[in-house]
Amino acid sequence: MTADLDPTEHDDSLAVNVQDVTLRRGDTTILDGVSLTIPRGQCVALLGPNGCGKTSLSRLLLGQLYPTTGTVRVLGETLGRTDVRELRKRIGVVNPTTDAVP
């Protein structure tokens, strides 16, 4: 799902607003021109083959990485312009490697 929102525009209906994000490490481009919107209240799963950028995108959304270019907004806060320690207190993640009870 994508949207043509101004990255500086505040939209309370969105949990996530990623606009034209590129992530590079050295000479390697990990994410290239990614845009994504997730409305509040939606459940989302990141699926794809190994090496396609799922973990890197997740780390961007958690404020563990910062984009080389583009804008990442989570819960109305723009990464790089907010205290990510406070933002992380408002984010929950389900890890698929957690052991399930039989």
PDB file of N, CA and C in Angstrom, residues 19-92:
ATOM      1  N   GLN A  19       8.568   6.926   2.874  1.00  0.00           N
ATOM      2  CA  GLN A  19       8.515   7.594   1.579  1.00  0.00           C
ATOM      3  C   GLN A  19       9.871   7.579   0.890  1.00  0.00           C
ATOM      4  N   ASP A  20       9.948   6.870  -0.235  1.00  0.00           N
ATOM      5  CA  ASP A  20      11.103   6.854  -1.129  1.00  0.00           C
ATOM      6  C   ASP A  20      12.417   6.610  -0.377  1.00  0.00           C
ATOM      7  N   VAL A  21      12.438   5.552   0.434  1.00  0.00           N
ATOM      8  CA  VAL A  21      13.601   5.246   1.265  1.00  0.00           C
ATOM      9  C   VAL A  21      14.615   4.385   0.517  1.00  0.00           C
ATOM     10  N   THR A  22      15.855   4.815   0.613  1.00  0.00           N
ATOM     11  CA  THR A  22      16.990   4.039   0.131  1.00  0.00           C
ATOM     12  C   THR A  22      17.901   3.808   1.323  1.00  0.00           C
ATOM     13  N   LEU A  23      18.419   2.593   1.431  1.00  0.00           N
ATOM     14  CA  LEU A  23      19.354   2.248   2.491  1.00  0.00           C
ATOM     15  C   LEU A  23      20.580   1.627   1.842  1.00  0.00           C
ATOM     16  N   ARG A  24      21.719   2.229   2.091  1.00  0.00           N
ATOM     17  CA  ARG A  24      22.986   1.721   1.555  1.00  0.00           C
ATOM     18  C   ARG A  24      23.934   1.440   2.699  1.00  0.00           C
ATOM     19  N   ARG A  25      24.723   0.407   2.536  1.00  0.00           N
ATOM     20  CA  ARG A  25      25.826   0.094   3.434  1.00  0.00           C
ATOM     21  C   ARG A  25      27.047  -0.099   2.558  1.00  0.00           C
ATOM     22  N   GLY A  26      27.964   0.871   2.623  1.00  0.00           N
ATOM     23  CA  GLY A  26      29.130   0.817   1.736  1.00  0.00           C
ATOM     24  C   GLY A  26      28.667   0.954   0.305  1.00  0.00           C
ATOM     25  N   ASP A  27      29.108   0.061  -0.554  1.00  0.00           N
ATOM     26  CA  ASP A  27      28.726   0.070  -1.971  1.00  0.00           C
ATOM     27  C   ASP A  27      27.461  -0.733  -2.253  1.00  0.00           C
ATOM     28  N   THR A  28      26.860  -1.301  -1.212  1.00  0.00           N
ATOM     29  CA  THR A  28      25.694  -2.166  -1.387  1.00  0.00           C
ATOM     30  C   THR A  28      24.406  -1.404  -1.101  1.00  0.00           C
ATOM     31  N   THR A  29      23.483  -1.434  -2.054  1.00  0.00           N
ATOM     32  CA  THR A  29      22.153  -0.864  -1.857  1.00  0.00           C
ATOM     33  C   THR A  29      21.258  -1.982  -1.339  1.00  0.00           C
ATOM     34  N   ILE A  30      20.742  -1.789  -0.129  1.00  0.00           N
ATOM     35  CA  ILE A  30      19.922  -2.808   0.513  1.00  0.00           C
ATOM     36  C   ILE A  30      18.446  -2.591   0.196  1.00  0.00           C
ATOM     37  N   LEU A  31      17.995  -1.342   0.284  1.00  0.00           N
ATOM     38  CA  LEU A  31      16.634  -0.956  -0.089  1.00  0.00           C
ATOM     39  C   LEU A  31      16.743   0.191  -1.075  1.00  0.00           C
ATOM     40  N   ASP A  32      15.893   0.200  -2.078  1.00  0.00           N
ATOM     41  CA  ASP A  32      15.998   1.225  -3.122  1.00  0.00           C
ATOM     42  C   ASP A  32      14.625   1.777  -3.474  1.00  0.00           C
ATOM     43  N   GLY A  33      14.343   2.994  -3.014  1.00  0.00           N
ATOM     44  CA  GLY A  33      13.095   3.670  -3.376  1.00  0.00           C
ATOM     45  C   GLY A  33      11.849   3.055  -2.781  1.00  0.00           C
ATOM     46  N   VAL A  34      11.928   2.551  -1.562  1.00  0.00           N
ATOM     47  CA  VAL A  34      10.791   1.886  -0.922  1.00  0.00           C
ATOM     48  C   VAL A  34       9.818   2.919  -0.359  1.00  0.00           C
ATOM     49  N   SER A  35       8.534   2.752  -0.668  1.00  0.00           N
ATOM     50  CA  SER A  35       7.463   3.550  -0.078  1.00  0.00           C
ATOM     51  C   SER A  35       6.410   2.593   0.451  1.00  0.00           C
ATOM     52  N   LEU A  36       5.895   2.899   1.624  1.00  0.00           N
ATOM     53  CA  LEU A  36       4.950   2.001   2.285  1.00  0.00           C
ATOM     54  C   LEU A  36       4.129   2.806   3.277  1.00  0.00           C
ATOM     55  N   THR A  37       2.836   2.564   3.309  1.00  0.00           N
ATOM     56  CA  THR A  37       2.010   3.132   4.368  1.00  0.00           C
ATOM     57  C   THR A  37       1.237   2.000   5.025  1.00  0.00           C
ATOM     58  N   ILE A  38       1.118   2.101   6.335  1.00  0.00           N
ATOM     59  CA  ILE A  38       0.341   1.128   7.108  1.00  0.00           C
ATOM     60  C   ILE A  38      -0.584   1.920   8.021  1.00  0.00           C
ATOM     61  N   PRO A  39      -1.888   1.804   7.805  1.00  0.00           N
ATOM     62  CA  PRO A  39      -2.830   2.502   8.673  1.00  0.00           C
ATOM     63  C   PRO A  39      -2.780   1.933  10.093  1.00  0.00           C
ATOM     64  N   ARG A  40      -3.084   2.776  11.071  1.00  0.00           N
ATOM     65  CA  ARG A  40      -3.165   2.295  12.453  1.00  0.00           C
ATOM     66  C   ARG A  40      -4.213   1.197  12.545  1.00  0.00           C
ATOM     67  N   GLY A  41      -3.938   0.208  13.363  1.00  0.00           N
ATOM     68  CA  GLY A  41      -4.878  -0.886  13.580  1.00  0.00           C
ATOM     69  C   GLY A  41      -4.728  -2.041  12.616  1.00  0.00           C
ATOM     70  N   GLN A  42      -3.872  -1.922  11.617  1.00  0.00           N
ATOM     71  CA  GLN A  42      -3.671  -2.995  10.651  1.00  0.00           C
ATOM     72  C   GLN A  42      -2.586  -3.954  11.128  1.00  0.00           C
ATOM     73  N   CYS A  43      -2.738  -5.219  10.815  1.00  0.00           N
ATOM     74  CA  CYS A  43      -1.705  -6.225  11.065  1.00  0.00           C
ATOM     75  C   CYS A  43      -0.970  -6.448   9.748  1.00  0.00           C
ATOM     76  N   VAL A  44       0.365  -6.496   9.828  1.00  0.00           N
ATOM     77  CA  VAL A  44       1.176  -6.599   8.618  1.00  0.00           C
ATOM     78  C   VAL A  44       2.238  -7.662   8.814  1.00  0.00           C
ATOM     79  N   ALA A  45       2.507  -8.421   7.770  1.00  0.00           N
ATOM     80  CA  ALA A  45       3.600  -9.391   7.773  1.00  0.00           C
ATOM     81  C   ALA A  45       4.535  -9.040   6.624  1.00  0.00           C
ATOM     82  N   LEU A  46       5.831  -9.077   6.885  1.00  0.00           N
ATOM     83  CA  LEU A  46       6.827  -8.886   5.829  1.00  0.00           C
ATOM     84  C   LEU A  46       7.269 -10.254   5.362  1.00  0.00           C
ATOM     85  N   LEU A  47       7.014 -10.542   4.098  1.00  0.00           N
ATOM     86  CA  LEU A  47       7.351 -11.838   3.523  1.00  0.00           C
ATOM     87  C   LEU A  47       8.241 -11.644   2.310  1.00  0.00           C
ATOM     88  N   GLY A  48       9.155 -12.557   2.089  1.00  0.00           N
ATOM     89  CA  GLY A  48       9.999 -12.500   0.902  1.00  0.00           C
ATOM     90  C   GLY A  48      11.195 -13.406   1.061  1.00  0.00           C
ATOM     91  N   PRO A  49      11.930 -13.583  -0.024  1.00  0.00           N
ATOM     92  CA  PRO A  49      13.092 -14.473   0.011  1.00  0.00           C
ATOM     93  C   PRO A  49      14.233 -13.896   0.848  1.00  0.00           C
ATOM     94  N   ASN A  50      15.157 -14.768   1.216  1.00  0.00           N
ATOM     95  CA  ASN A  50      16.341 -14.331   1.950  1.00  0.00           C
ATOM     96  C   ASN A  50      17.059 -13.234   1.180  1.00  0.00           C
ATOM     97  N   GLY A  51      17.499 -12.210   1.916  1.00  0.00           N
ATOM     98  CA  GLY A  51      18.298 -11.151   1.307  1.00  0.00           C
ATOM     99  C   GLY A  51      17.517 -10.067   0.599  1.00  0.00           C
ATOM    100  N   CYS A  52      16.187 -10.071   0.705  1.00  0.00           N
ATOM    101  CA  CYS A  52      15.405  -9.066  -0.024  1.00  0.00           C
ATOM    102  C   CYS A  52      15.215  -7.765   0.751  1.00  0.00           C
ATOM    103  N   GLY A  53      15.633  -7.717   2.048  1.00  0.00           N
ATOM    104  CA  GLY A  53      15.550  -6.477   2.811  1.00  0.00           C
ATOM    105  C   GLY A  53      14.519  -6.458   3.915  1.00  0.00           C
ATOM    106  N   LYS A  54      13.912  -7.600   4.233  1.00  0.00           N
ATOM    107  CA  LYS A  54      12.884  -7.639   5.281  1.00  0.00           C
ATOM    108  C   LYS A  54      13.428  -7.172   6.634  1.00  0.00           C
ATOM    109  N   THR A  55      14.563  -7.714   7.032  1.00  0.00           N
ATOM    110  CA  THR A  55      15.143  -7.349   8.324  1.00  0.00           C
ATOM    111  C   THR A  55      15.579  -5.896   8.331  1.00  0.00           C
ATOM    112  N   SER A  56      16.153  -5.440   7.247  1.00  0.00           N
ATOM    113  CA  SER A  56      16.588  -4.038   7.170  1.00  0.00           C
ATOM    114  C   SER A  56      15.398  -3.098   7.269  1.00  0.00           C
ATOM    115  N   LEU A  57      14.304  -3.400   6.584  1.00  0.00           N
ATOM    116  CA  LEU A  57      13.106  -2.571   6.677  1.00  0.00           C
ATOM    117  C   LEU A  57      12.556  -2.591   8.100  1.00  0.00           C
ATOM    118  N   SER A  58      12.531  -3.762   8.718  1.00  0.00           N
ATOM    119  CA  SER A  58      12.068  -3.865  10.103  1.00  0.00           C
ATOM    120  C   SER A  58      12.921  -3.005  11.028  1.00  0.00           C
ATOM    121  N   ARG A  59      14.217  -3.050  10.847  1.00  0.00           N
ATOM    122  CA  ARG A  59      15.122  -2.258  11.686  1.00  0.00           C
ATOM    123  C   ARG A  59      14.934  -0.760  11.457  1.00  0.00           C
ATOM    124  N   LEU A  60      14.614  -0.372  10.238  1.00  0.00           N
ATOM    125  CA  LEU A  60      14.287   1.035   9.986  1.00  0.00           C
ATOM    126  C   LEU A  60      13.051   1.442  10.773  1.00  0.00           C
ATOM    127  N   LEU A  61      12.025   0.597  10.739  1.00  0.00           N
ATOM    128  CA  LEU A  61      10.766   0.918  11.410  1.00  0.00           C
ATOM    129  C   LEU A  61      10.916   0.942  12.924  1.00  0.00           C
ATOM    130  N   LEU A  62      11.903   0.214  13.444  1.00  0.00           N
ATOM    131  CA  LEU A  62      12.161   0.192  14.884  1.00  0.00           C
ATOM    132  C   LEU A  62      13.137   1.274  15.315  1.00  0.00           C
ATOM    133  N   GLY A  63      13.663   2.036  14.363  1.00  0.00           N
ATOM    134  CA  GLY A  63      14.616   3.080  14.704  1.00  0.00           C
ATOM    135  C   GLY A  63      16.000   2.553  15.026  1.00  0.00           C
ATOM    136  N   GLN A  64      16.296   1.340  14.577  1.00  0.00           N
ATOM    137  CA  GLN A  64      17.621   0.758  14.785  1.00  0.00           C
ATOM    138  C   GLN A  64      18.570   1.118  13.650  1.00  0.00           C
ATOM    139  N   LEU A  65      18.010   1.454  12.502  1.00  0.00           N
ATOM    140  CA  LEU A  65      18.773   1.924  11.341  1.00  0.00           C
ATOM    141  C   LEU A  65      18.120   3.207  10.849  1.00  0.00           C
ATOM    142  N   TYR A  66      18.865   4.002  10.117  1.00  0.00           N
ATOM    143  CA  TYR A  66      18.334   5.222   9.517  1.00  0.00           C
ATOM    144  C   TYR A  66      18.543   5.154   8.013  1.00  0.00           C
ATOM    145  N   PRO A  67      17.589   5.667   7.243  1.00  0.00           N
ATOM    146  CA  PRO A  67      17.710   5.588   5.783  1.00  0.00           C
ATOM    147  C   PRO A  67      18.826   6.482   5.263  1.00  0.00           C
ATOM    148  N   THR A  68      19.409   6.066   4.160  1.00  0.00           N
ATOM    149  CA  THR A  68      20.388   6.901   3.477  1.00  0.00           C
ATOM    150  C   THR A  68      19.681   8.099   2.861  1.00  0.00           C
ATOM    151  N   THR A  69      18.542   7.838   2.232  1.00  0.00           N
ATOM    152  CA  THR A  69      17.684   8.899   1.711  1.00  0.00           C
ATOM    153  C   THR A  69      16.240   8.519   1.997  1.00  0.00           C
ATOM    154  N   GLY A  70      15.349   9.500   1.954  1.00  0.00           N
ATOM    155  CA  GLY A  70      13.933   9.260   2.173  1.00  0.00           C
ATOM    156  C   GLY A  70      13.529   9.562   3.600  1.00  0.00           C
ATOM    157  N   THR A  71      12.257   9.319   3.886  1.00  0.00           N
ATOM    158  CA  THR A  71      11.672   9.657   5.177  1.00  0.00           C
ATOM    159  C   THR A  71      10.951   8.455   5.765  1.00  0.00           C
ATOM    160  N   VAL A  72      11.170   8.231   7.063  1.00  0.00           N
ATOM    161  CA  VAL A  72      10.469   7.177   7.798  1.00  0.00           C
ATOM    162  C   VAL A  72       9.736   7.828   8.960  1.00  0.00           C
ATOM    163  N   ARG A  73       8.403   7.672   8.966  1.00  0.00           N
ATOM    164  CA  ARG A  73       7.577   8.168  10.081  1.00  0.00           C
ATOM    165  C   ARG A  73       6.892   6.966  10.711  1.00  0.00           C
ATOM    166  N   VAL A  74       6.998   6.869  12.039  1.00  0.00           N
ATOM    167  CA  VAL A  74       6.363   5.792  12.795  1.00  0.00           C
ATOM    168  C   VAL A  74       5.548   6.429  13.908  1.00  0.00           C
ATOM    169  N   LEU A  75       4.263   6.094  13.944  1.00  0.00           N
ATOM    170  CA  LEU A  75       3.348   6.636  14.948  1.00  0.00           C
ATOM    171  C   LEU A  75       3.421   8.159  15.012  1.00  0.00           C
ATOM    172  N   GLY A  76       3.521   8.776  13.831  1.00  0.00           N
ATOM    173  CA  GLY A  76       3.518  10.226  13.722  1.00  0.00           C
ATOM    174  C   GLY A  76       4.857  10.896  13.978  1.00  0.00           C
ATOM    175  N   GLU A  77       5.881  10.116  14.291  1.00  0.00           N
ATOM    176  CA  GLU A  77       7.203  10.673  14.591  1.00  0.00           C
ATOM    177  C   GLU A  77       8.155  10.404  13.437  1.00  0.00           C
ATOM    178  N   THR A  78       8.899  11.412  13.026  1.00  0.00           N
ATOM    179  CA  THR A  78       9.871  11.271  11.954  1.00  0.00           C
ATOM    180  C   THR A  78      11.199  10.827  12.534  1.00  0.00           C
ATOM    181  N   LEU A  79      11.689   9.664  12.071  1.00  0.00           N
ATOM    182  CA  LEU A  79      12.976   9.186  12.556  1.00  0.00           C
ATOM    183  C   LEU A  79      14.065  10.168  12.175  1.00  0.00           C
ATOM    184  N   GLY A  80      14.958  10.409  13.117  1.00  0.00           N
ATOM    185  CA  GLY A  80      15.998  11.413  12.942  1.00  0.00           C
ATOM    186  C   GLY A  80      15.613  12.746  13.545  1.00  0.00           C
ATOM    187  N   ARG A  81      14.317  12.896  13.879  1.00  0.00           N
ATOM    188  CA  ARG A  81      13.822  14.143  14.485  1.00  0.00           C
ATOM    189  C   ARG A  81      13.073  13.882  15.788  1.00  0.00           C
ATOM    190  N   THR A  82      13.206  12.665  16.308  1.00  0.00           N
ATOM    191  CA  THR A  82      12.498  12.303  17.532  1.00  0.00           C
ATOM    192  C   THR A  82      13.402  11.451  18.406  1.00  0.00           C
ATOM    193  N   ASP A  83      13.073  11.347  19.667  1.00  0.00           N
ATOM    194  CA  ASP A  83      13.812  10.494  20.590  1.00  0.00           C
ATOM    195  C   ASP A  83      13.356   9.059  20.377  1.00  0.00           C
ATOM    196  N   VAL A  84      14.172   8.255  19.701  1.00  0.00           N
ATOM    197  CA  VAL A  84      13.762   6.888  19.376  1.00  0.00           C
ATOM    198  C   VAL A  84      13.629   6.028  20.627  1.00  0.00           C
ATOM    199  N   ARG A  85      14.313   6.366  21.695  1.00  0.00           N
ATOM    200  CA  ARG A  85      14.158   5.591  22.939  1.00  0.00           C
ATOM    201  C   ARG A  85      12.722   5.703  23.440  1.00  0.00           C
ATOM    202  N   GLU A  86      12.138   6.881  23.346  1.00  0.00           N
ATOM    203  CA  GLU A  86      10.740   7.060  23.751  1.00  0.00           C
ATOM    204  C   GLU A  86       9.795   6.401  22.750  1.00  0.00           C
ATOM    205  N   LEU A  87      10.093   6.525  21.472  1.00  0.00           N
ATOM    206  CA  LEU A  87       9.246   5.927  20.440  1.00  0.00           C
ATOM    207  C   LEU A  87       9.211   4.405  20.571  1.00  0.00           C
ATOM    208  N   ARG A  88      10.343   3.791  20.852  1.00  0.00           N
ATOM    209  CA  ARG A  88      10.409   2.324  20.965  1.00  0.00           C
ATOM    210  C   ARG A  88       9.501   1.785  22.070  1.00  0.00           C
ATOM    211  N   LYS A  89       9.211   2.585  23.064  1.00  0.00           N
ATOM    212  CA  LYS A  89       8.308   2.156  24.137  1.00  0.00           C
ATOM    213  C   LYS A  89       6.886   1.965  23.631  1.00  0.00           C
ATOM    214  N   ARG A  90       6.582   2.523  22.456  1.00  0.00           N
ATOM    215  CA  ARG A  90       5.230   2.466  21.884  1.00  0.00           C
ATOM    216  C   ARG A  90       5.108   1.445  20.759  1.00  0.00           C
ATOM    217  N   ILE A  91       6.184   0.691  20.499  1.00  0.00           N
ATOM    218  CA  ILE A  91       6.216  -0.243  19.372  1.00  0.00           C
ATOM    219  C   ILE A  91       6.310  -1.674  19.889  1.00  0.00           C
ATOM    220  N   GLY A  92       5.516  -2.569  19.314  1.00  0.00           N
ATOM    221  CA  GLY A  92       5.580  -3.987  19.656  1.00  0.00           C
ATOM    222  C   GLY A  92       5.945  -4.796  18.423  1.00  0.00           C
TER     223      GLY A  92
END
